[in-house]
Every structure is written in structure tokens, then in C-alpha cells.
Tab-separated table of C-alpha atoms in Angstrom:
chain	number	residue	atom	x	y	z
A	742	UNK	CA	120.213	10.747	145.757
A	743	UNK	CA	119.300	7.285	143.931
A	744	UNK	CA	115.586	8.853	144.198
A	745	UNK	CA	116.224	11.726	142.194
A	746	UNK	CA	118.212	10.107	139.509
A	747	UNK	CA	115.272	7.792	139.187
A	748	UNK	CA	112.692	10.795	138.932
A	749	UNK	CA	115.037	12.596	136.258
A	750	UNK	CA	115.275	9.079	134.686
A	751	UNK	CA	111.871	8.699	134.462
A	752	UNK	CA	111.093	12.201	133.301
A	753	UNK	CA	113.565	12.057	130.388
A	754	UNK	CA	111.892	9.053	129.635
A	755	UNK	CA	108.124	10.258	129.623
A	756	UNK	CA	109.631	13.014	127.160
A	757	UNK	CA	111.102	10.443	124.604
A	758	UNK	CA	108.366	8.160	124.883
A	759	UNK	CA	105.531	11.140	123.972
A	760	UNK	CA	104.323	10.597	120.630
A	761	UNK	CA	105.920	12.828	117.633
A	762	UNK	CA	101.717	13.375	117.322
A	763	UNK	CA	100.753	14.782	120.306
A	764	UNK	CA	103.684	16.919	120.324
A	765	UNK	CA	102.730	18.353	116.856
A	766	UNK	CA	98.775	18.444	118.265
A	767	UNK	CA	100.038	20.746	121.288
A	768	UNK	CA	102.080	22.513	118.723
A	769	UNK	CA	99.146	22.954	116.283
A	770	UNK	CA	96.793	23.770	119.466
A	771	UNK	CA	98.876	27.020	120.246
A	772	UNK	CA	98.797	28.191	116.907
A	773	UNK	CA	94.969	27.828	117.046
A	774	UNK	CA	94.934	29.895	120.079
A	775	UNK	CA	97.231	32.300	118.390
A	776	UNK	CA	94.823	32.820	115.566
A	777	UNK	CA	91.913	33.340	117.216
A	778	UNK	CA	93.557	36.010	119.603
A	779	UNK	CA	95.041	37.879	116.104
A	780	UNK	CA	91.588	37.574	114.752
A	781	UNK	CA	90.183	39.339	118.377
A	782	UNK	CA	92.871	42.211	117.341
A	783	UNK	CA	91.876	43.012	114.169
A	784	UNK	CA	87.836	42.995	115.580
A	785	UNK	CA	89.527	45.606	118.356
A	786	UNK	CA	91.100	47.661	115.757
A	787	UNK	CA	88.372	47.503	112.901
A	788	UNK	CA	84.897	48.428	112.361
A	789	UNK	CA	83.115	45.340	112.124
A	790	UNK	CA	80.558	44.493	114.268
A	791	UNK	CA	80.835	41.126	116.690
A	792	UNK	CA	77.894	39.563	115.796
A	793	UNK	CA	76.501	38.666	112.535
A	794	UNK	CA	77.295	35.856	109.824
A	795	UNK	CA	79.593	38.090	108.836
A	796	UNK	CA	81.915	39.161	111.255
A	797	UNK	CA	85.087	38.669	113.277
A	798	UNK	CA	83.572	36.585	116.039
A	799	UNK	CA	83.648	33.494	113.864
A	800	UNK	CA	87.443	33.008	113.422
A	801	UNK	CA	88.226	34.293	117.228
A	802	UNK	CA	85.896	32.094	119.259
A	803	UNK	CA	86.499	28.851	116.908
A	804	UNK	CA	89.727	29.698	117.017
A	805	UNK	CA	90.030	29.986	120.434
A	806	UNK	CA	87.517	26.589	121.218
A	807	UNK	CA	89.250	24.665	118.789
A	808	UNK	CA	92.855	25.623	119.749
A	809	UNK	CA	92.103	24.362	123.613
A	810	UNK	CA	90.401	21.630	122.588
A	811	UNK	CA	92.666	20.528	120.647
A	812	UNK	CA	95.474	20.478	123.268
A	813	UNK	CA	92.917	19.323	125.505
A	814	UNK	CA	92.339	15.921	123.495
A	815	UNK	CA	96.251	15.123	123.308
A	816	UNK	CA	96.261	15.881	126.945
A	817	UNK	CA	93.241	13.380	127.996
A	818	UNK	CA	93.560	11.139	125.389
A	819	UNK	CA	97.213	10.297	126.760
A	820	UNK	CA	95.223	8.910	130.265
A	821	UNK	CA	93.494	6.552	128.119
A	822	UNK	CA	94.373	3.052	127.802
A	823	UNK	CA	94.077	1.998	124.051
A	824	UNK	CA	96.288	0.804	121.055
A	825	UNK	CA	99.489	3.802	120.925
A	826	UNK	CA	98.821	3.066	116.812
A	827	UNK	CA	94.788	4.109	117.303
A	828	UNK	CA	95.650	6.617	118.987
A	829	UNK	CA	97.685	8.541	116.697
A	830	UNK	CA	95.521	7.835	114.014
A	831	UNK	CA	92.372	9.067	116.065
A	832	UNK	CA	94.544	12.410	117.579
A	833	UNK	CA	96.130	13.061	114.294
A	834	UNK	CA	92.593	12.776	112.024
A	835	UNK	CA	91.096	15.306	115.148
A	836	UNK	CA	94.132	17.844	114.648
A	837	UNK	CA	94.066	17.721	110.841
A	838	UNK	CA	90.258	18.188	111.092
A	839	UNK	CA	90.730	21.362	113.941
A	840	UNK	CA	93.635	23.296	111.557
A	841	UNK	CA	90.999	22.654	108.354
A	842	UNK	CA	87.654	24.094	110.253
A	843	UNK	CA	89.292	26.823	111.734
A	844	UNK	CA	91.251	27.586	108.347
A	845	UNK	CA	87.865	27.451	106.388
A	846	UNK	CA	86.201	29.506	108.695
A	847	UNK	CA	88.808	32.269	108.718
A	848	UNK	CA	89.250	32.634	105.184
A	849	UNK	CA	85.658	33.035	104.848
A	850	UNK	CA	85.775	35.974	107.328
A	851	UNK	CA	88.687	37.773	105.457
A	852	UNK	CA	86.870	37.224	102.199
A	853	UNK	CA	83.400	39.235	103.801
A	854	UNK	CA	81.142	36.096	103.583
A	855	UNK	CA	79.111	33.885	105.677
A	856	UNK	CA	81.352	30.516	106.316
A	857	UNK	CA	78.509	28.375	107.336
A	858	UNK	CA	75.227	27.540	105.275
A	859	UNK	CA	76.922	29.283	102.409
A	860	UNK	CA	76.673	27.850	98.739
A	861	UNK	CA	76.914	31.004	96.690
A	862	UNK	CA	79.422	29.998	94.528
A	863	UNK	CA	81.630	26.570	93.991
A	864	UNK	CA	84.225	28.005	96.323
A	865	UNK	CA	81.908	28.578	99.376
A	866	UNK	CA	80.121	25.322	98.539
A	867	UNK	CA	83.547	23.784	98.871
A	868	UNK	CA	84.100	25.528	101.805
A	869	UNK	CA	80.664	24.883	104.047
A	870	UNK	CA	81.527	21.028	102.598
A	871	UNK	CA	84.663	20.927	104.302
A	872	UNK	CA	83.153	21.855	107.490
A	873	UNK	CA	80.072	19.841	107.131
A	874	UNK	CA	82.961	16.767	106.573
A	875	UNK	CA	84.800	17.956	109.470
A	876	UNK	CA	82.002	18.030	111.882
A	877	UNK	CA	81.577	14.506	111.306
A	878	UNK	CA	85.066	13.591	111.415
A	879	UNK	CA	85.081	15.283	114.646
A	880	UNK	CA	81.974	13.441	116.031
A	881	UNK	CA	84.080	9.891	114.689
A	882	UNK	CA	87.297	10.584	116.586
A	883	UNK	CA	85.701	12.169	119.685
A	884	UNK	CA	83.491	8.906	119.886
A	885	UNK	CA	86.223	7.047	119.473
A	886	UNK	CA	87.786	8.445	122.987
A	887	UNK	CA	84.436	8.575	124.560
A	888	UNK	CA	84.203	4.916	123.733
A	889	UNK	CA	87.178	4.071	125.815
A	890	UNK	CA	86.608	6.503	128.497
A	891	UNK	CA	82.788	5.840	129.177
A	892	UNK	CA	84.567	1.807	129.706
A	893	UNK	CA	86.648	3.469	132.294
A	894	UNK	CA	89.971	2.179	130.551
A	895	UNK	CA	91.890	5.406	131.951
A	896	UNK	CA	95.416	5.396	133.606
A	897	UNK	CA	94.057	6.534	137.172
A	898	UNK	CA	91.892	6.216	140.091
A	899	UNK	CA	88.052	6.638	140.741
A	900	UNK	CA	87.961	10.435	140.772
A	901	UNK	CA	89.616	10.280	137.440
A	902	UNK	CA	87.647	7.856	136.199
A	903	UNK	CA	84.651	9.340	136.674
A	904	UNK	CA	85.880	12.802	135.706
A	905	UNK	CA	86.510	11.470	132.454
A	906	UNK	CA	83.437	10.082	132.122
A	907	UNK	CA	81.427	12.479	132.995
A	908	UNK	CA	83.748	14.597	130.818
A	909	UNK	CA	83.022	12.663	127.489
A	910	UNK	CA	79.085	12.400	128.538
A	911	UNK	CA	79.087	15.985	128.413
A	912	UNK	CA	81.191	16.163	125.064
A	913	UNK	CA	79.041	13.661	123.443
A	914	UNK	CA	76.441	16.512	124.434
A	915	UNK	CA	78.122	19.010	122.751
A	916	UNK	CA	78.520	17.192	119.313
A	917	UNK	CA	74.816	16.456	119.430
A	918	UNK	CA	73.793	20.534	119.944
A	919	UNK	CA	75.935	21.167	117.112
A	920	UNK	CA	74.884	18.354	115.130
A	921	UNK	CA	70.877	20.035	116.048
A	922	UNK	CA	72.082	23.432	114.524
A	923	UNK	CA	73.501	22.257	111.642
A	924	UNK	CA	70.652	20.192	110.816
A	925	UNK	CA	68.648	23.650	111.596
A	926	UNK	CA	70.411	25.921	109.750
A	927	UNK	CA	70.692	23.430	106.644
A	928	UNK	CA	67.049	23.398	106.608
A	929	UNK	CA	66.219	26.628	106.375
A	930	UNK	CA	68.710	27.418	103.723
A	931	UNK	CA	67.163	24.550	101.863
A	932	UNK	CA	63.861	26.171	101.991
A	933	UNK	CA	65.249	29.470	101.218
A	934	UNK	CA	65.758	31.436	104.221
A	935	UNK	CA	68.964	32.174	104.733
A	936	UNK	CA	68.871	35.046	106.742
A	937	UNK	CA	66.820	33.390	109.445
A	938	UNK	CA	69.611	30.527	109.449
A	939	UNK	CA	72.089	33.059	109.800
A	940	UNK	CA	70.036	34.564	112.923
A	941	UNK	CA	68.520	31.280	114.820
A	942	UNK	CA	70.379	28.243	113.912
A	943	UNK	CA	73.066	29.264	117.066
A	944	UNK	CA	70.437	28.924	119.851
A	945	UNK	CA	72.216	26.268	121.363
A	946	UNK	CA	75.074	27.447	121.535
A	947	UNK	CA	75.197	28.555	125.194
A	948	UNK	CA	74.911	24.756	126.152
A	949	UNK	CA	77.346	23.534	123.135
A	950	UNK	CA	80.018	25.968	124.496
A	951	UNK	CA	80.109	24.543	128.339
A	952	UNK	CA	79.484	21.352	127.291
A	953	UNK	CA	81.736	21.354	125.115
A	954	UNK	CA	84.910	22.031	127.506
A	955	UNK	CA	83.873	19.199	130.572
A	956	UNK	CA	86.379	17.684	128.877
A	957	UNK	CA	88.756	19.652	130.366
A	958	UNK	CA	87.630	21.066	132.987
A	959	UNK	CA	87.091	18.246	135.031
A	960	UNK	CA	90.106	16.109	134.683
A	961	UNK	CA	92.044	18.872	135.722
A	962	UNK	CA	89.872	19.265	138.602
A	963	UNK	CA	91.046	15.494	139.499
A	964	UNK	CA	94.429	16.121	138.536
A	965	UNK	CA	94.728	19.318	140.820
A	966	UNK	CA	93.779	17.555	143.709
A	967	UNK	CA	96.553	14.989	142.624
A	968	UNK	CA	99.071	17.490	142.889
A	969	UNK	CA	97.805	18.484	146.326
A	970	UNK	CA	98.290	15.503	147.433
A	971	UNK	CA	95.069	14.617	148.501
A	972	UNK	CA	94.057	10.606	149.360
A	973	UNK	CA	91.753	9.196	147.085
A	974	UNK	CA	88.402	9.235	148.947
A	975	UNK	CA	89.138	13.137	149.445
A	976	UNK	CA	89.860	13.443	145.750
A	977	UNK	CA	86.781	11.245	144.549
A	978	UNK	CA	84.302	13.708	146.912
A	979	UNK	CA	85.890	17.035	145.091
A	980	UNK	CA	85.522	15.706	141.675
A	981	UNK	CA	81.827	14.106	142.550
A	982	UNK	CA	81.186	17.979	143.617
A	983	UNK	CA	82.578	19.459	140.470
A	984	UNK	CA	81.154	17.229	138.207
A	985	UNK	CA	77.387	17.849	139.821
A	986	UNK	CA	78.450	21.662	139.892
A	987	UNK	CA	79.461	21.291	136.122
A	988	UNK	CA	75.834	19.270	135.442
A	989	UNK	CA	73.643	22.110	136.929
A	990	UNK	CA	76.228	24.899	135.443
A	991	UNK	CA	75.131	22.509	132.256
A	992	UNK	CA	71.152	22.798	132.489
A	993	UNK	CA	71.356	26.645	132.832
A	994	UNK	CA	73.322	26.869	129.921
A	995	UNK	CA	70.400	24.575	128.321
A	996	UNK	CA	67.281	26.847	130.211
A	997	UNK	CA	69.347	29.841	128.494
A	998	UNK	CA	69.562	28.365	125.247
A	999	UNK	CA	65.443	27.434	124.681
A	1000	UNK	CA	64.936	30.873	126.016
């Protein structure tokens, strides 16, 4: 009896102790993944096509990425070990910066216009600025975490540990493929070709969308095993495993991409 006072104890603590932040980031998350499945309605029940700068495929998939990454991030991020202040700072900035991408990139689609690359009038200019300053953001905060991570200051043992690091390397990946098509599709706007942008600067995107997502996925791979009860040597082997899975799943996505 004394243990399961203790364990409701500790629960109730654990849920008054959580941040009002990452409450409000698994909140915000949700309603991320809500609008990208509304946005995968109306593409079911309209005539658009799927693929094209202008199209419902935009607001859906970013809504969709962005949504789980963002709960993602307050999940991980609460395994780290760094200052409770920098870490609201860092997971609110990353939520504020999630809600304004994925807001700037639907309105575009409900207005019939490219989101990306566009500079046709002051309002899309102000638009493709926002998420030009977002990306960056993004790339700040998610450094941040990768920073503490890759230093292995995470509440847990080796197989989480390495998850996480492995995780972040992949992340860091993933920032720098859409950092390349950025830079690609800025380019050839700037020297006038727009429609090519439009058309080639995704080419990485099969390796920015499974990179992008280690995050996750392998974490919860450690924490599964967790759950099963599994000692730590066992657990360590099964996340080694997925992580070298996840590496080669990682260079096909990449041989795909410079196809």
C-alpha cells in the first residue's frame, strides 16, 4: 500500500512540476496536426491537384511534420538535462516559430499562391520573410538541444543516450537539406526562374523528411524497450540495431533524392 501512495505521489507530482510551456507546446502540437488533416479534407473534397507550388499538399504535410515535431521536441527536450529557464525559452521560441510557418504557409494556399520563393507583392514578400526567419530560428533552437544531447547530458541510460544522439545527428541533417533547398530555390528566383524553383528546389526532400523525424523515432524505440522491461545491455543492442536500421533507411532516402 505505502508503494502505491508513493507512485500516485510521485505522478501528481510529475504533473505539477511540467512546465505551463510544454503543456501549451503539446497543446499547440495537436492543433498542428489538426490543421494539416482539415487541409488533407478539403484536397479530398476539391479539385486541386497534390502537387504543384500551388496546391493543398503544402499546408497538410507541414502541417502534419510540424505538428509531431513539435510535440516531439517538448517530449525529448524534457530528457535533457539543462537550465528549466533555457528551456522554456528554447521550446517556447520553437513553438511560436512552428504555429507562424505553418500559419504562413496555409494562408498562402487559401489565397491560390506559391508560399515559398514568392515576392510578388509586399504581402508575399512578407510572407516568404517570415519563413525564411523561421527556418533559422528553427535551426537556433534545434541546435540548441542538439548541443546538449550530442554531450550526452540526457536523464537516462546508454541506449538512450545514444538514441538521442544519433537522433539530433540526424536532425542536424535535416536542417542542413532544407537549408540546401532554400539556398536552391532562392537562387533561381534570383536569376529569374521561378518556375524551375518551384519544380527542383524539393529534391531533397525524401532525405529531409526521414531525417527529419530520428528524433522521434528512436527515443521511443529506447523508451519502448523501457516499458518492456528489458535490462540495459538488451535495451542498448535494440536501439544500436534501430539506429543502424534508421542510418541505411537514411542513405536510401539520400540515393532517392540525387536520383
Amino acid at each position: 500500500m505505502p508503494t502505491t501512495r508513493n507512485t500516485i505521489s510521485l505522478a501528481g507530482l510529475a504533473r505539477h512540476e511540467r512546465p505551463r510551456v510544454e503543456t501549451l507546446a503539446y497543446a499547440l502540437g495537436g492543433f498542428l496536426l489538426l490543421s494539416g488533416g482539415a487541409h488533407f479534407v478539403v484536397f479530398l473534397v476539391g479539385d486541386s491537384p497534390w502537387e504543384g507550388p500551388v496546391s493543398w499538399r503544402k499546408p497538410t504535410t507541414f502541417g502534419l511534420s510540424f505538428g509531431l515535431t513539435l510535440i516531439t521536441v517538448a517530449w525529448i527536450s524534457s530528457m535533457l538535462i539543462m537550465n528549466p529557464r533555457a528551456r522554456a525559452w528554447v521550446l517556447g521560441i520553437f513553438a511560436a516559430v512552428c504555429v507562424v510557418k505553418v500559419a504562413g504557409i496555409s494562408i498562402q494556399a487559401w489565397r491560390r499562391v506559391p508560399s515559398h520563393f514568392n515576392t510578388e507583392t509586399p504581402f508575399d514578400t512578407r510572407i516568404a520573410m517570415s519563413l525564411a526567419v523561421g527556418g533559422a530560428l528553427l535551426a537556433i533552437t534545434l541546435g540548441v538541444l542538439a548541443f546538449v544531447a550530442l554531450r550526452g547530458r540526457v536523464r537516462g541510460g546508454r541506449d538512450l543516450v545514444l538514441a538521442m544522439r544519433v537522433g539530433f545527428a540526424l536532425l542536424i541533417v535535416a536542417l542542413g537539406t532544407g537549408v540546401v533547398m532554400i539556398a536552391e530555390g532562392t537562387t533561381l528566383v534570383r536569376e529569374g526562374y521561378p518556375q524551375q524553383a518551384y519544380e527542383t528546389a524539393g529534391f531533397l526532400e525524401p532525405l529531409h523528411g526521414v531525417t527529419l523525424h530520428a528524433v522521434l523515432v528512436l527515443p521511443l524505440v529506447a523508451e519502448m524497450t523501457r516499458w518492456l522491461g528489458w535490462p540495459e545491455r538488451r535495451r542498448y543492442r535494440a536501439v544500436t540495431v534501430a539506429c543502424a536500421a534508421y542510418l541505411a533507411t537514411s542513405l536510401g532516402a539520400l540515393a532517392l533524392s540525387l536520383t
